[in-house]
Amino acid sequence: MKVFVAGATGALGKQLVPRLVAAGHEVVGMTRSEQRAGLVRELGAEPAIADALDPEAVGAAVSAAQPEVIVHQLTALTEIDLRHFDRSFAQTNRLRTEGTDNLLSAARAVGARRFVAQSFAGWPAARIGGPVKTEDDPLDSDPPAAVRATLEAIMYLERAVVGAAPIKGLALRYGGFYGPGTSLQLDPPRGEHIEAIRSRKFPIVGDGAGVWSFVHIEDAAEATAIAVERGAPGVYNVVDDHPAAVRDWLPELARAIGAKRPRRVPRWLGRLMAGEAATVMMTEIRGASNAKARREFGWVPRHPSLLGAA
């Protein structure tokens, strides 16, 4: 098949494109920068240069490629300021809204039959009930103020993609990435979160009961490659097998990388230092179940847990 990957040079795109090429697909990789066209070619794809927020440029790139499937992996993340979470995600949120609209419009114009997009699992879930949520469970109806715009953008993307009939739209809710090219890259150059843990700048806040879901970047790419070929329209959690509370996974990860045990700070101090959103993520959020992706995709993560990879 002809597959158009928007965000081909991102952390996941760099894992996904070679897998699609190895599976026999003809891949066009979109990047905003002429300087990154060479990397797209190294990955095995034909580059397309376009700004995802320019509808005419996106339309022209997709028209030239004539893909059967479009994969939306566009993000614009640098350093995340948890106190000003929505500010950190402002450009990514535009890609989740305007960028999604531009790609879907182009997909309709060329008659693409599938559309696979990046969403997120974990903190968007409602903070009620059990510790692990499925795709059928509600999202947070009253999120901390600092994350509301980001949650709205995630919900917009999912509604637009899943409701794109006759295009078959799949929104993949990835867990927090670990592995090469991520903030949890263990090998040098280590990711920023690994360095924060090593320098004891990643404390456990309050009771540390917030449950986090992760996924190895290679497993995320494998699941995405499957979604390119099959799977009914809908939302899928793409996470590893072991959601874990912060108070469990953070000390174990510190031990595994040879760092000192993380500090513990009371909830009030965590709120003062990092804001309400970060405190909620440390103490209240829920994890995600991968049962649907396993069942519908036949996908089994090769890395069952973050701690197993450490």
PDB file of C-alpha atoms in Angstrom:
ATOM      1  CA  MET A   1       0.000   0.000   0.000  1.00  0.00           C
ATOM      2  CA  LYS A   2       0.940   3.635  -0.319  1.00  0.00           C
ATOM      3  CA  VAL A   3       1.271   5.137   3.166  1.00  0.00           C
ATOM      4  CA  PHE A   4       1.737   8.819   4.008  1.00  0.00           C
ATOM      5  CA  VAL A   5       3.372   9.408   7.409  1.00  0.00           C
ATOM      6  CA  ALA A   6       3.064  12.923   8.819  1.00  0.00           C
ATOM      7  CA  GLY A   7       5.726  13.322  11.484  1.00  0.00           C
ATOM      8  CA  ALA A   8       8.102  10.834   9.890  1.00  0.00           C
ATOM      9  CA  THR A   9      11.196  12.136  11.704  1.00  0.00           C
ATOM     10  CA  GLY A  10       9.777  12.173  15.234  1.00  0.00           C
ATOM     11  CA  ALA A  11      10.638   9.579  17.874  1.00  0.00           C
ATOM     12  CA  LEU A  12       7.863   7.240  16.769  1.00  0.00           C
ATOM     13  CA  GLY A  13       8.074   8.097  13.074  1.00  0.00           C
ATOM     14  CA  LYS A  14      11.730   7.031  12.993  1.00  0.00           C
ATOM     15  CA  GLN A  15      10.687   3.626  14.330  1.00  0.00           C
ATOM     16  CA  LEU A  16       7.545   3.313  12.220  1.00  0.00           C
ATOM     17  CA  VAL A  17       8.766   4.219   8.729  1.00  0.00           C
ATOM     18  CA  PRO A  18      11.394   1.427   8.448  1.00  0.00           C
ATOM     19  CA  ARG A  19       8.806  -1.103   9.663  1.00  0.00           C
ATOM     20  CA  LEU A  20       6.333  -0.027   7.019  1.00  0.00           C
ATOM     21  CA  VAL A  21       9.008  -0.168   4.323  1.00  0.00           C
ATOM     22  CA  ALA A  22      10.093  -3.646   5.490  1.00  0.00           C
ATOM     23  CA  ALA A  23       6.468  -4.778   5.253  1.00  0.00           C
ATOM     24  CA  GLY A  24       6.459  -3.825   1.575  1.00  0.00           C
ATOM     25  CA  HIS A  25       4.604  -0.528   1.748  1.00  0.00           C
ATOM     26  CA  GLU A  26       5.489   2.471  -0.383  1.00  0.00           C
ATOM     27  CA  VAL A  27       6.009   5.243   2.155  1.00  0.00           C
ATOM     28  CA  VAL A  28       6.057   9.014   1.845  1.00  0.00           C
ATOM     29  CA  GLY A  29       7.263  10.798   4.967  1.00  0.00           C
ATOM     30  CA  MET A  30       6.185  14.372   5.599  1.00  0.00           C
ATOM     31  CA  THR A  31       8.500  16.744   7.423  1.00  0.00           C
ATOM     32  CA  ARG A  32       8.387  20.516   7.775  1.00  0.00           C
ATOM     33  CA  SER A  33      12.128  20.981   7.244  1.00  0.00           C
ATOM     34  CA  GLU A  34      14.158  20.623   4.054  1.00  0.00           C
ATOM     35  CA  GLN A  35      17.090  19.757   6.332  1.00  0.00           C
ATOM     36  CA  ARG A  36      15.317  16.592   7.495  1.00  0.00           C
ATOM     37  CA  ALA A  37      14.484  15.305   4.032  1.00  0.00           C
ATOM     38  CA  GLY A  38      17.733  13.331   4.038  1.00  0.00           C
ATOM     39  CA  LEU A  39      16.719  11.554   7.238  1.00  0.00           C
ATOM     40  CA  VAL A  40      13.397  10.582   5.650  1.00  0.00           C
ATOM     41  CA  ARG A  41      15.318   9.018   2.753  1.00  0.00           C
ATOM     42  CA  GLU A  42      17.635   7.209   5.174  1.00  0.00           C
ATOM     43  CA  LEU A  43      14.559   5.692   6.813  1.00  0.00           C
ATOM     44  CA  GLY A  44      13.525   4.318   3.419  1.00  0.00           C
ATOM     45  CA  ALA A  45      10.764   6.763   2.502  1.00  0.00           C
ATOM     46  CA  GLU A  46      10.257   9.492  -0.061  1.00  0.00           C
ATOM     47  CA  PRO A  47      10.229  12.918   1.610  1.00  0.00           C
ATOM     48  CA  ALA A  48       7.414  15.448   1.318  1.00  0.00           C
ATOM     49  CA  ILE A  49       8.117  18.933   2.682  1.00  0.00           C
ATOM     50  CA  ALA A  50       5.071  20.681   4.145  1.00  0.00           C
ATOM     51  CA  ASP A  51       3.958  22.635   7.190  1.00  0.00           C
ATOM     52  CA  ALA A  52       1.106  20.650   8.740  1.00  0.00           C
ATOM     53  CA  LEU A  53      -0.662  23.910   9.665  1.00  0.00           C
ATOM     54  CA  ASP A  54      -0.716  25.078   6.033  1.00  0.00           C
ATOM     55  CA  PRO A  55      -3.775  23.403   4.456  1.00  0.00           C
ATOM     56  CA  GLU A  56      -2.681  24.116   0.885  1.00  0.00           C
ATOM     57  CA  ALA A  57       0.796  22.665   1.465  1.00  0.00           C
ATOM     58  CA  VAL A  58      -0.638  19.567   3.142  1.00  0.00           C
ATOM     59  CA  GLY A  59      -3.189  19.125   0.378  1.00  0.00           C
ATOM     60  CA  ALA A  60      -0.513  19.381  -2.303  1.00  0.00           C
ATOM     61  CA  ALA A  61       1.800  16.909  -0.536  1.00  0.00           C
ATOM     62  CA  VAL A  62      -0.941  14.341  -0.032  1.00  0.00           C
ATOM     63  CA  SER A  63      -2.235  14.835  -3.570  1.00  0.00           C
ATOM     64  CA  ALA A  64       1.224  14.155  -4.963  1.00  0.00           C
ATOM     65  CA  ALA A  65       1.579  11.007  -2.842  1.00  0.00           C
ATOM     66  CA  GLN A  66      -1.926   9.601  -3.483  1.00  0.00           C
ATOM     67  CA  PRO A  67      -1.828   7.405  -0.350  1.00  0.00           C
ATOM     68  CA  GLU A  68      -4.313   4.752   0.666  1.00  0.00           C
ATOM     69  CA  VAL A  69      -3.439   5.313   4.336  1.00  0.00           C
ATOM     70  CA  ILE A  70      -2.418   8.438   6.253  1.00  0.00           C
ATOM     71  CA  VAL A  71      -0.644   8.222   9.618  1.00  0.00           C
ATOM     72  CA  HIS A  72      -0.720  11.329  11.823  1.00  0.00           C
ATOM     73  CA  GLN A  73       2.236  11.372  14.250  1.00  0.00           C
ATOM     74  CA  LEU A  74       2.710  15.120  14.466  1.00  0.00           C
ATOM     75  CA  THR A  75       3.881  16.683  17.727  1.00  0.00           C
ATOM     76  CA  ALA A  76       5.943  19.739  18.617  1.00  0.00           C
ATOM     77  CA  LEU A  77       7.266  19.030  22.089  1.00  0.00           C
ATOM     78  CA  THR A  78      10.375  20.432  23.650  1.00  0.00           C
ATOM     79  CA  GLU A  79      10.796  20.791  27.413  1.00  0.00           C
ATOM     80  CA  ILE A  80       7.500  20.391  29.305  1.00  0.00           C
ATOM     81  CA  ASP A  81       6.684  22.875  32.059  1.00  0.00           C
ATOM     82  CA  LEU A  82       4.137  21.056  34.213  1.00  0.00           C
ATOM     83  CA  ARG A  83       3.055  24.254  35.916  1.00  0.00           C
ATOM     84  CA  HIS A  84       2.200  25.707  32.476  1.00  0.00           C
ATOM     85  CA  PHE A  85       1.247  22.435  30.825  1.00  0.00           C
ATOM     86  CA  ASP A  86      -1.094  23.830  28.162  1.00  0.00           C
ATOM     87  CA  ARG A  87       1.496  26.449  27.209  1.00  0.00           C
ATOM     88  CA  SER A  88       4.062  23.677  26.649  1.00  0.00           C
ATOM     89  CA  PHE A  89       1.577  21.768  24.471  1.00  0.00           C
ATOM     90  CA  ALA A  90       0.157  24.756  22.588  1.00  0.00           C
ATOM     91  CA  GLN A  91       1.792  23.937  19.235  1.00  0.00           C
ATOM     92  CA  THR A  92       1.120  20.213  19.605  1.00  0.00           C
ATOM     93  CA  ASN A  93      -2.520  21.033  20.335  1.00  0.00           C
ATOM     94  CA  ARG A  94      -2.727  23.017  17.113  1.00  0.00           C
ATOM     95  CA  LEU A  95      -1.371  19.960  15.308  1.00  0.00           C
ATOM     96  CA  ARG A  96      -4.026  17.842  17.038  1.00  0.00           C
ATOM     97  CA  THR A  97      -6.798  20.171  15.866  1.00  0.00           C
ATOM     98  CA  GLU A  98      -5.838  22.209  12.804  1.00  0.00           C
ATOM     99  CA  GLY A  99      -3.278  19.641  11.670  1.00  0.00           C
ATOM    100  CA  THR A 100      -5.803  16.823  11.978  1.00  0.00           C
ATOM    101  CA  ASP A 101      -8.364  18.808   9.982  1.00  0.00           C
ATOM    102  CA  ASN A 102      -5.820  19.505   7.241  1.00  0.00           C
ATOM    103  CA  LEU A 103      -4.769  15.874   6.953  1.00  0.00           C
ATOM    104  CA  LEU A 104      -8.343  14.569   7.009  1.00  0.00           C
ATOM    105  CA  SER A 105      -9.381  17.062   4.339  1.00  0.00           C
ATOM    106  CA  ALA A 106      -6.497  15.917   2.171  1.00  0.00           C
ATOM    107  CA  ALA A 107      -7.345  12.275   2.888  1.00  0.00           C
ATOM    108  CA  ARG A 108     -10.911  12.801   1.673  1.00  0.00           C
ATOM    109  CA  ALA A 109      -9.715  14.606  -1.436  1.00  0.00           C
ATOM    110  CA  VAL A 110      -7.541  11.680  -2.555  1.00  0.00           C
ATOM    111  CA  GLY A 111      -9.916   8.925  -1.418  1.00  0.00           C
ATOM    112  CA  ALA A 112      -7.683   7.505   1.306  1.00  0.00           C
ATOM    113  CA  ARG A 113      -9.370   4.610   3.073  1.00  0.00           C
ATOM    114  CA  ARG A 114      -7.602   4.580   6.467  1.00  0.00           C
ATOM    115  CA  PHE A 115      -6.345   7.211   8.881  1.00  0.00           C
ATOM    116  CA  VAL A 116      -4.281   6.381  11.985  1.00  0.00           C
ATOM    117  CA  ALA A 117      -3.554   9.118  14.522  1.00  0.00           C
ATOM    118  CA  GLN A 118      -1.590   9.583  17.727  1.00  0.00           C
ATOM    119  CA  SER A 119      -3.549  10.152  20.941  1.00  0.00           C
ATOM    120  CA  PHE A 120      -2.594   9.641  24.585  1.00  0.00           C
ATOM    121  CA  ALA A 121      -3.548   7.265  27.399  1.00  0.00           C
ATOM    122  CA  GLY A 122      -3.339   7.843  31.135  1.00  0.00           C
ATOM    123  CA  TRP A 123      -3.953  11.228  32.685  1.00  0.00           C
ATOM    124  CA  PRO A 124      -6.929  12.103  30.409  1.00  0.00           C
ATOM    125  CA  ALA A 125      -9.041   9.340  32.041  1.00  0.00           C
ATOM    126  CA  ALA A 126     -11.607  10.177  34.696  1.00  0.00           C
ATOM    127  CA  ARG A 127     -10.112   9.956  38.181  1.00  0.00           C
ATOM    128  CA  ILE A 128     -12.850   7.715  39.565  1.00  0.00           C
ATOM    129  CA  GLY A 129     -13.209   3.981  40.055  1.00  0.00           C
ATOM    130  CA  GLY A 130     -10.460   1.433  39.609  1.00  0.00           C
ATOM    131  CA  PRO A 131      -6.798   2.060  38.792  1.00  0.00           C
ATOM    132  CA  VAL A 132      -6.815   0.814  35.168  1.00  0.00           C
ATOM    133  CA  LYS A 133      -9.178   2.075  32.463  1.00  0.00           C
ATOM    134  CA  THR A 134     -10.381   0.748  29.109  1.00  0.00           C
ATOM    135  CA  GLU A 135     -11.298   2.692  26.002  1.00  0.00           C
ATOM    136  CA  ASP A 136     -14.958   2.603  27.068  1.00  0.00           C
ATOM    137  CA  ASP A 137     -14.344   4.436  30.339  1.00  0.00           C
ATOM    138  CA  PRO A 138     -15.024   8.199  30.447  1.00  0.00           C
ATOM    139  CA  LEU A 139     -12.389  10.888  30.207  1.00  0.00           C
ATOM    140  CA  ASP A 140     -11.887  13.459  32.943  1.00  0.00           C
ATOM    141  CA  SER A 141     -14.844  15.857  33.094  1.00  0.00           C
ATOM    142  CA  ASP A 142     -13.087  18.211  35.530  1.00  0.00           C
ATOM    143  CA  PRO A 143      -9.344  18.200  34.770  1.00  0.00           C
ATOM    144  CA  PRO A 144      -6.877  20.581  36.424  1.00  0.00           C
ATOM    145  CA  ALA A 145      -7.030  24.002  34.787  1.00  0.00           C
ATOM    146  CA  ALA A 146      -3.491  23.707  33.418  1.00  0.00           C
ATOM    147  CA  VAL A 147      -4.353  20.712  31.199  1.00  0.00           C
ATOM    148  CA  ARG A 148      -7.851  21.598  29.976  1.00  0.00           C
ATOM    149  CA  ALA A 149      -6.848  22.908  26.561  1.00  0.00           C
ATOM    150  CA  THR A 150      -4.648  19.863  25.979  1.00  0.00           C
ATOM    151  CA  LEU A 151      -7.428  17.461  26.942  1.00  0.00           C
ATOM    152  CA  GLU A 152      -9.849  19.321  24.660  1.00  0.00           C
ATOM    153  CA  ALA A 153      -7.373  18.967  21.777  1.00  0.00           C
ATOM    154  CA  ILE A 154      -6.981  15.227  22.423  1.00  0.00           C
ATOM    155  CA  MET A 155     -10.760  14.799  22.487  1.00  0.00           C
ATOM    156  CA  TYR A 156     -11.104  16.846  19.295  1.00  0.00           C
ATOM    157  CA  LEU A 157      -8.599  14.643  17.486  1.00  0.00           C
ATOM    158  CA  GLU A 158     -10.295  11.440  18.592  1.00  0.00           C
ATOM    159  CA  ARG A 159     -13.783  12.632  17.588  1.00  0.00           C
ATOM    160  CA  ALA A 160     -12.580  13.853  14.208  1.00  0.00           C
ATOM    161  CA  VAL A 161     -10.615  10.709  13.382  1.00  0.00           C
ATOM    162  CA  VAL A 162     -13.068   8.093  14.607  1.00  0.00           C
ATOM    163  CA  GLY A 163     -15.954   9.982  13.021  1.00  0.00           C
ATOM    164  CA  ALA A 164     -14.290  10.373   9.617  1.00  0.00           C
ATOM    165  CA  ALA A 165     -16.419   7.769   7.798  1.00  0.00           C
ATOM    166  CA  PRO A 166     -16.193   6.499   5.120  1.00  0.00           C
ATOM    167  CA  ILE A 167     -12.526   6.741   6.050  1.00  0.00           C
ATOM    168  CA  LYS A 168     -11.682   4.128   8.677  1.00  0.00           C
ATOM    169  CA  GLY A 169     -10.186   6.203  11.467  1.00  0.00           C
ATOM    170  CA  LEU A 170      -8.181   4.791  14.373  1.00  0.00           C
ATOM    171  CA  ALA A 171      -6.886   6.863  17.291  1.00  0.00           C
ATOM    172  CA  LEU A 172      -4.077   5.173  19.181  1.00  0.00           C
ATOM    173  CA  ARG A 173      -3.749   6.239  22.806  1.00  0.00           C
ATOM    174  CA  TYR A 174      -0.081   5.638  23.506  1.00  0.00           C
ATOM    175  CA  GLY A 175       1.303   5.386  27.008  1.00  0.00           C
ATOM    176  CA  GLY A 176       4.345   7.377  28.019  1.00  0.00           C
ATOM    177  CA  PHE A 177       7.159   6.465  25.634  1.00  0.00           C
ATOM    178  CA  TYR A 178      10.364   4.851  26.802  1.00  0.00           C
ATOM    179  CA  GLY A 179      13.308   3.616  24.788  1.00  0.00           C
ATOM    180  CA  PRO A 180      15.466   5.204  22.049  1.00  0.00           C
ATOM    181  CA  GLY A 181      14.856   8.867  21.352  1.00  0.00           C
ATOM    182  CA  THR A 182      12.493   9.388  24.301  1.00  0.00           C
ATOM    183  CA  SER A 183      12.693  11.192  27.639  1.00  0.00           C
ATOM    184  CA  LEU A 184      13.134   7.756  29.232  1.00  0.00           C
ATOM    185  CA  GLN A 185      16.053   6.629  27.069  1.00  0.00           C
ATOM    186  CA  LEU A 186      18.324   4.631  29.341  1.00  0.00           C
ATOM    187  CA  ASP A 187      21.467   4.540  27.211  1.00  0.00           C
ATOM    188  CA  PRO A 188      23.636   7.641  26.697  1.00  0.00           C
ATOM    189  CA  PRO A 189      22.658  10.237  25.761  1.00  0.00           C
ATOM    190  CA  ARG A 190      20.080   9.564  28.463  1.00  0.00           C
ATOM    191  CA  GLY A 191      16.627  11.102  28.253  1.00  0.00           C
ATOM    192  CA  GLU A 192      15.782  14.130  30.360  1.00  0.00           C
ATOM    193  CA  HIS A 193      13.555  12.199  32.751  1.00  0.00           C
ATOM    194  CA  ILE A 194      16.276   9.620  33.377  1.00  0.00           C
ATOM    195  CA  GLU A 195      18.699  12.446  34.158  1.00  0.00           C
ATOM    196  CA  ALA A 196      16.127  14.036  36.467  1.00  0.00           C
ATOM    197  CA  ILE A 197      15.760  10.748  38.349  1.00  0.00           C
ATOM    198  CA  ARG A 198      19.540  10.370  38.573  1.00  0.00           C
ATOM    199  CA  SER A 199      19.870  13.865  40.043  1.00  0.00           C
ATOM    200  CA  ARG A 200      16.921  13.337  42.432  1.00  0.00           C
ATOM    201  CA  LYS A 201      14.866  16.063  40.761  1.00  0.00           C
ATOM    202  CA  PHE A 202      11.898  13.724  40.145  1.00  0.00           C
ATOM    203  CA  PRO A 203      10.320  13.264  43.592  1.00  0.00           C
ATOM    204  CA  ILE A 204       7.346  11.194  44.696  1.00  0.00           C
ATOM    205  CA  VAL A 205       4.568  13.626  45.601  1.00  0.00           C
ATOM    206  CA  GLY A 206       2.108  12.817  48.370  1.00  0.00           C
ATOM    207  CA  ASP A 207       1.107   9.159  48.470  1.00  0.00           C
ATOM    208  CA  GLY A 208       2.393   8.561  44.917  1.00  0.00           C
ATOM    209  CA  ALA A 209      -0.818   6.693  44.094  1.00  0.00           C
ATOM    210  CA  GLY A 210      -1.139   8.021  40.544  1.00  0.00           C
ATOM    211  CA  VAL A 211      -1.034   5.088  38.098  1.00  0.00           C
ATOM    212  CA  TRP A 212       1.029   5.592  34.949  1.00  0.00           C
ATOM    213  CA  SER A 213       0.974   3.584  31.729  1.00  0.00           C
ATOM    214  CA  PHE A 214       4.031   3.360  29.517  1.00  0.00           C
ATOM    215  CA  VAL A 215       4.934   1.764  26.187  1.00  0.00           C
ATOM    216  CA  HIS A 216       8.302   1.078  24.599  1.00  0.00           C
ATOM    217  CA  ILE A 217       8.711   3.174  21.470  1.00  0.00           C
ATOM    218  CA  GLU A 218       9.417   0.052  19.394  1.00  0.00           C
ATOM    219  CA  ASP A 219       6.224  -1.634  20.603  1.00  0.00           C
ATOM    220  CA  ALA A 220       4.267   1.531  19.837  1.00  0.00           C
ATOM    221  CA  ALA A 221       5.641   1.481  16.296  1.00  0.00           C
ATOM    222  CA  GLU A 222       4.731  -2.205  15.892  1.00  0.00           C
ATOM    223  CA  ALA A 223       1.147  -1.536  16.984  1.00  0.00           C
ATOM    224  CA  THR A 224       0.925   1.418  14.617  1.00  0.00           C
ATOM    225  CA  ALA A 225       2.207  -0.648  11.702  1.00  0.00           C
ATOM    226  CA  ILE A 226      -0.542  -3.179  12.427  1.00  0.00           C
ATOM    227  CA  ALA A 227      -3.176  -0.423  12.571  1.00  0.00           C
ATOM    228  CA  VAL A 228      -2.097   0.720   9.119  1.00  0.00           C
ATOM    229  CA  GLU A 229      -3.204  -2.647   7.744  1.00  0.00           C
ATOM    230  CA  ARG A 230      -6.140  -3.735   9.900  1.00  0.00           C
ATOM    231  CA  GLY A 231      -8.417  -2.987  12.810  1.00  0.00           C
ATOM    232  CA  ALA A 232     -11.899  -1.507  13.006  1.00  0.00           C
ATOM    233  CA  PRO A 233     -12.378   2.252  13.431  1.00  0.00           C
ATOM    234  CA  GLY A 234     -12.157   3.345  17.045  1.00  0.00           C
ATOM    235  CA  VAL A 235      -9.880   4.215  19.929  1.00  0.00           C
ATOM    236  CA  TYR A 236      -7.165   1.814  21.116  1.00  0.00           C
ATOM    237  CA  ASN A 237      -4.906   1.955  24.158  1.00  0.00           C
ATOM    238  CA  VAL A 238      -1.343   1.156  23.090  1.00  0.00           C
ATOM    239  CA  VAL A 239       0.391   0.576  26.415  1.00  0.00           C
ATOM    240  CA  ASP A 240       2.553  -2.103  27.979  1.00  0.00           C
ATOM    241  CA  ASP A 241       1.263  -4.806  30.318  1.00  0.00           C
ATOM    242  CA  HIS A 242       2.010  -3.226  33.682  1.00  0.00           C
ATOM    243  CA  PRO A 243       0.440   0.091  34.671  1.00  0.00           C
ATOM    244  CA  ALA A 244       2.058   1.046  37.972  1.00  0.00           C
ATOM    245  CA  ALA A 245       1.679   3.601  40.745  1.00  0.00           C
ATOM    246  CA  VAL A 246       4.380   6.276  40.940  1.00  0.00           C
ATOM    247  CA  ARG A 247       5.338   5.084  44.428  1.00  0.00           C
ATOM    248  CA  ASP A 248       6.149   1.673  42.909  1.00  0.00           C
ATOM    249  CA  TRP A 249       7.712   2.317  39.511  1.00  0.00           C
ATOM    250  CA  LEU A 250       9.759   5.423  40.330  1.00  0.00           C
ATOM    251  CA  PRO A 251      11.864   3.923  43.172  1.00  0.00           C
ATOM    252  CA  GLU A 252      12.346   0.724  41.163  1.00  0.00           C
ATOM    253  CA  LEU A 253      13.485   2.627  38.088  1.00  0.00           C
ATOM    254  CA  ALA A 254      15.884   4.679  40.222  1.00  0.00           C
ATOM    255  CA  ARG A 255      17.323   1.482  41.667  1.00  0.00           C
ATOM    256  CA  ALA A 256      17.629  -0.103  38.209  1.00  0.00           C
ATOM    257  CA  ILE A 257      19.664   2.818  36.851  1.00  0.00           C
ATOM    258  CA  GLY A 258      21.860   3.023  39.940  1.00  0.00           C
ATOM    259  CA  ALA A 259      20.373   6.268  41.257  1.00  0.00           C
ATOM    260  CA  LYS A 260      19.538   7.148  44.836  1.00  0.00           C
ATOM    261  CA  ARG A 261      16.003   6.611  46.045  1.00  0.00           C
ATOM    262  CA  PRO A 262      13.697   9.481  44.956  1.00  0.00           C
ATOM    263  CA  ARG A 263      12.838  12.124  47.496  1.00  0.00           C
ATOM    264  CA  ARG A 264       9.300  12.275  48.893  1.00  0.00           C
ATOM    265  CA  VAL A 265       7.498  15.576  49.288  1.00  0.00           C
ATOM    266  CA  PRO A 266       4.054  16.260  50.755  1.00  0.00           C
ATOM    267  CA  ARG A 267       1.216  17.051  48.391  1.00  0.00           C
ATOM    268  CA  TRP A 268       1.009  20.700  49.448  1.00  0.00           C
ATOM    269  CA  LEU A 269       4.683  21.199  48.655  1.00  0.00           C
ATOM    270  CA  GLY A 270       4.377  19.410  45.323  1.00  0.00           C
ATOM    271  CA  ARG A 271       1.500  21.720  44.412  1.00  0.00           C
ATOM    272  CA  LEU A 272       3.569  24.744  45.426  1.00  0.00           C
ATOM    273  CA  MET A 273       6.633  23.577  43.488  1.00  0.00           C
ATOM    274  CA  ALA A 274       5.100  22.148  40.311  1.00  0.00           C
ATOM    275  CA  GLY A 275       1.417  23.067  40.283  1.00  0.00           C
ATOM    276  CA  GLU A 276      -1.856  21.218  40.615  1.00  0.00           C
ATOM    277  CA  ALA A 277      -1.610  19.283  37.335  1.00  0.00           C
ATOM    278  CA  ALA A 278       1.719  17.679  38.273  1.00  0.00           C
ATOM    279  CA  THR A 279       0.397  16.867  41.737  1.00  0.00           C
ATOM    280  CA  VAL A 280      -2.697  15.191  40.295  1.00  0.00           C
ATOM    281  CA  MET A 281      -0.518  13.146  37.933  1.00  0.00           C
ATOM    282  CA  MET A 282       1.523  11.963  40.906  1.00  0.00           C
ATOM    283  CA  THR A 283      -1.434  11.115  43.126  1.00  0.00           C
ATOM    284  CA  GLU A 284      -4.720  10.567  41.254  1.00  0.00           C
ATOM    285  CA  ILE A 285      -4.473   9.578  37.596  1.00  0.00           C
ATOM    286  CA  ARG A 286      -5.390   6.136  36.245  1.00  0.00           C
ATOM    287  CA  GLY A 287      -3.564   3.740  33.995  1.00  0.00           C
ATOM    288  CA  ALA A 288      -4.798   2.052  30.813  1.00  0.00           C
ATOM    289  CA  SER A 289      -5.533  -1.516  29.708  1.00  0.00           C
ATOM    290  CA  ASN A 290      -4.110  -2.874  26.439  1.00  0.00           C
ATOM    291  CA  ALA A 291      -6.651  -5.727  26.199  1.00  0.00           C
ATOM    292  CA  LYS A 292      -8.465  -4.267  23.169  1.00  0.00           C
ATOM    293  CA  ALA A 293      -5.284  -3.769  21.120  1.00  0.00           C
ATOM    294  CA  ARG A 294      -4.171  -7.290  21.994  1.00  0.00           C
ATOM    295  CA  ARG A 295      -7.551  -8.699  21.011  1.00  0.00           C
ATOM    296  CA  GLU A 296      -8.245  -6.665  17.863  1.00  0.00           C
ATOM    297  CA  PHE A 297      -4.701  -6.261  16.506  1.00  0.00           C
ATOM    298  CA  GLY A 298      -3.121  -9.482  17.757  1.00  0.00           C
ATOM    299  CA  TRP A 299      -0.447  -7.164  19.168  1.00  0.00           C
ATOM    300  CA  VAL A 300       1.745  -8.329  22.039  1.00  0.00           C
ATOM    301  CA  PRO A 301       4.310  -5.871  23.437  1.00  0.00           C
ATOM    302  CA  ARG A 302       7.837  -7.268  23.367  1.00  0.00           C
ATOM    303  CA  HIS A 303       8.674  -5.076  26.357  1.00  0.00           C
ATOM    304  CA  PRO A 304       5.997  -5.872  28.965  1.00  0.00           C
ATOM    305  CA  SER A 305       7.079  -3.176  31.418  1.00  0.00           C
ATOM    306  CA  LEU A 306       9.268  -0.123  31.823  1.00  0.00           C
ATOM    307  CA  LEU A 307      11.122  -1.820  34.680  1.00  0.00           C
ATOM    308  CA  GLY A 308      11.829  -4.880  32.574  1.00  0.00           C
ATOM    309  CA  ALA A 309      13.555  -2.646  30.039  1.00  0.00           C
ATOM    310  CA  ALA A 310      15.686  -0.876  32.627  1.00  0.00           C
TER     311      ALA A 310
END
